[in-house]
């Protein structure tokens, strides 16, 4: 078999565009055809939206299709599916699961959410208490419990879910990973209003929810290993993004600085330049990480990038509110809304400032990520722990 | 990877790194550096000869037809990372980067320029630009040296780095750029904050030299060299910061207090994790600068200013954390941490402070001051 090269891809892209001219093809139809042509994520296997090609070639595909005016699948709306559910299903799913879920996930016909965190289990995720009990006879699982801070649960068709299947085992061992139908009876989603006034995340109550065993991902009791794959991909998917110089949060501040000289002060100038430089360095660091991944040398920089972006987003958006002076005292709209996507750029500075506070909490807090870097990258000794070998049911709660 | 620049290291660069690192591990340990620094003459001419001539690092920036290695800034940056990691007291930044770039910037038609360049590239001579180490790209050049008639140069330049190791000085006078044999100048060594990069005041009293260029050509060449020097200094700072981080992690893993390794305390783990992030970021910034210089990218001045605005601070912070987290040992003369702190702090003044480079960023990125 010959290796896939950029030239092969360009031919395939031409064929796709010829058979489905973007100008007169329905958006969803085009995306489905793109998936079937193996041009969705080229490093995935053939038949699952890819061609088993090197990951670095995805950039070629994206650029060609963008230039041809082809629709994209709006990763902001389906980020959890793309960044977390898909790589986990690819790594642990059965053939049936991969065939069933990956295509509508990538096309964006089915939005995914992540039912991991619970009121009593956030940073210490393995302490979770949502129960899944196997029904004798049918072999189905019956799930009861409560999840919280679930982004996009209100738009999601499917969820990745972890639940406790054996309380007598230590906390990391008695967990199993499921794919949960958000339309199943017993799934109740309640908006949870957040600091910005809107409800981007939710509480999710699970009462007698029935999940067929065919929707279990990985072996019974192996859910923690599966979840670690999800969490690792969650962090890397943030660091791998490519942005232009002065892209991201620094863009609106720099624009305001240029367009409105009356707002300028010397003290703000110093801070702006410092943050501009740090944003540019963060961009280069993310670019270096991307090049390492593409060259097949995965580095540990992934969890680091999330830390950097969280800190920078918060400092930059804080500076922006201050720069705006009187205008910074105002807020666009406190109406409770349930947005379909997180849109930092289309909103005002107050929203950016408040929403950025979540960057150091969602997807693992900055404190937890610093622990991960210290222990897994630098090899520093772990925190002393006394909960590792105790049965989950005997833990203090 | 069409529009992107290459921020990784090539295999050839890694081979060059191993060669330099092996040499320094053998002949330039912190104890050896300290011992030489205490004599007041930190340079080790034999080490320089091996590094510059035998490994061939002095001519990396010089085209092969002019007697060099025909490599480029990316390779020179790797050498500087290793020199920074070892706080090596060698005149690389001054002779193999700054002086070499000035000569290259003159155009090499003139035989005297080509000849001197070949000498530097072969490591046979060391050349120091007679400029203060603090001279920044984009800042006005000093005009203290005058031709008092018939090429007799008179004037004083302070804080010239590595002048004491130089065979030749490159002197900017009102009438042009001159190559002046070091013996023609009076050098008064200063007591430097950084023991590994000696400074001297250079005094010329009717010194004779060879005129290499007219004033305008000289100034343009010096401006280009300062840009390269600032961009490559970032790599030296990355190497220095990396040594500090690695040594500190090693120390806190082994040092026990309260019946635990002190490195198991979260207060220290978080500081070191943050430092690791800063060093990883500084590496990306420094690589971008080296790559931009190597390819002559139009935005090289901005990329260099970003790297200098960022990497100086990381090197200083890494060295300060190194002293602090070593506790009492870190404050001793025997422990090498102080060599790194002194190099880092002095380095943050060299070739433009972070503040100066922030001001350059303001110009290039069109973010004007009030
Ligand atoms: C905007 C947003 C969206 C989210 N979306 C989702 C989602 O879609 N799905 C989902 O499952 N979850 C989601 N989350 C939840 C998120 O993953 C958790 O909030 C997060 O993991 C932290 O857990 P916690 O809130 O229980 O905080 P806690 O774990 O209670 O932490 C409280 C504080 O203690 C610190 N802390 C905890 N343990 C340690 C330690 N060992 N060392 C030092 N400090 C420590 C934390 O860093 C934090 O500062 C979302 C959160 C936010 C803010």
XYZ file of C-alpha atoms in Angstrom, chain A residues 56 242 245-246 254 257-258 264-266 269-270 272-274 276-278 280-281 283-285 287-288 290-292 294-295 297 300-302 304-305 307-308 311 366-371 373-375 377-384, chain B residues 1-9 245 249 252-253 260-261 263-266 268-270 272-274 276-278 280-285 287-288 299 302-303 305-307 309-310 355 357-359 361-362 365-370:
112
model
C -0.425 16.870 9.556
C -4.300 27.381 15.333
C -1.205 36.676 15.165
C -3.362 38.922 17.355
C -5.876 45.966 20.386
C -6.639 50.805 21.512
C -6.040 51.745 17.875
C -5.145 55.446 26.155
C -3.146 55.868 29.351
C 0.512 55.111 30.040
C -0.115 50.846 27.587
C 2.477 48.932 29.593
C -1.366 45.996 26.970
C 2.121 45.513 25.506
C 2.990 42.899 28.088
C 0.216 41.381 23.619
C 3.688 39.845 23.842
C 2.445 37.032 26.070
C 1.974 36.167 20.763
C 4.296 33.837 22.692
C 0.328 31.475 20.015
C 3.866 30.417 19.030
C 3.928 27.844 21.816
C 2.028 26.362 17.060
C 5.133 24.528 18.258
C 0.919 21.498 16.803
C 4.137 20.937 14.844
C 5.304 18.392 17.405
C 2.086 16.605 13.364
C 5.683 15.374 13.326
C 6.420 13.704 18.689
C 3.415 17.174 27.286
C 2.802 20.836 26.386
C -0.922 20.111 25.841
C 0.219 23.491 29.706
C -1.442 25.409 26.900
C -3.220 26.838 31.697
C -1.648 29.628 29.689
C -4.590 33.006 32.620
C -5.684 25.339 36.829
C -4.662 23.951 40.223
C -5.282 20.390 39.055
C -3.477 20.984 35.754
C -0.457 22.401 37.576
C -0.403 19.205 39.642
C 2.417 19.112 34.915
C 4.414 18.884 38.146
C 3.884 15.149 38.554
C 6.075 16.200 33.236
C 8.563 17.170 35.927
C 8.326 13.910 37.870
C 7.764 15.558 41.246
C 6.369 13.289 43.986
C 2.572 12.949 44.185
C 0.496 14.365 46.981
C 0.179 11.892 49.857
C 3.115 23.631 6.689
C 3.075 26.226 3.955
C 2.720 29.535 5.779
C 4.102 28.381 9.120
C 7.685 28.641 10.219
C 9.571 25.704 11.627
C 9.731 25.810 15.420
C 11.210 22.353 15.956
C 14.820 21.164 15.864
C 14.553 24.467 36.067
C 13.511 19.963 40.091
C 13.561 19.439 45.458
C 13.001 15.776 44.616
C 8.780 14.386 52.803
C 10.662 15.476 49.715
C 9.117 18.760 45.957
C 5.949 16.982 47.088
C 4.581 20.214 48.588
C 2.014 21.723 46.284
C 6.506 24.298 45.187
C 4.999 21.972 42.604
C 2.789 24.725 41.264
C 7.804 24.716 39.195
C 4.979 23.689 36.869
C 4.449 27.362 36.043
C 8.154 24.801 33.119
C 5.369 26.460 31.150
C 7.319 29.701 30.982
C 8.415 25.952 27.130
C 6.910 29.245 25.962
C 10.293 30.980 25.901
C 11.612 28.151 23.742
C 8.839 28.688 21.191
C 9.516 32.444 21.158
C 12.853 29.370 18.013
C 10.510 31.702 16.162
C 8.431 40.359 10.414
C 8.790 42.035 15.542
C 9.510 38.367 16.253
C 11.348 42.027 19.890
C 8.710 39.581 21.151
C 11.382 36.983 21.985
C 10.633 41.078 25.645
C 9.709 37.606 26.890
C 11.054 47.557 28.364
C 11.691 45.641 23.336
C 8.126 46.298 24.488
C 8.457 49.769 23.001
C 6.608 45.893 19.798
C 4.413 48.945 20.240
C 2.291 46.154 16.109
C 0.945 49.698 15.818
C -0.107 50.059 19.424
C 1.080 53.623 20.023
C 1.622 55.108 23.459
C -0.853 57.764 24.632
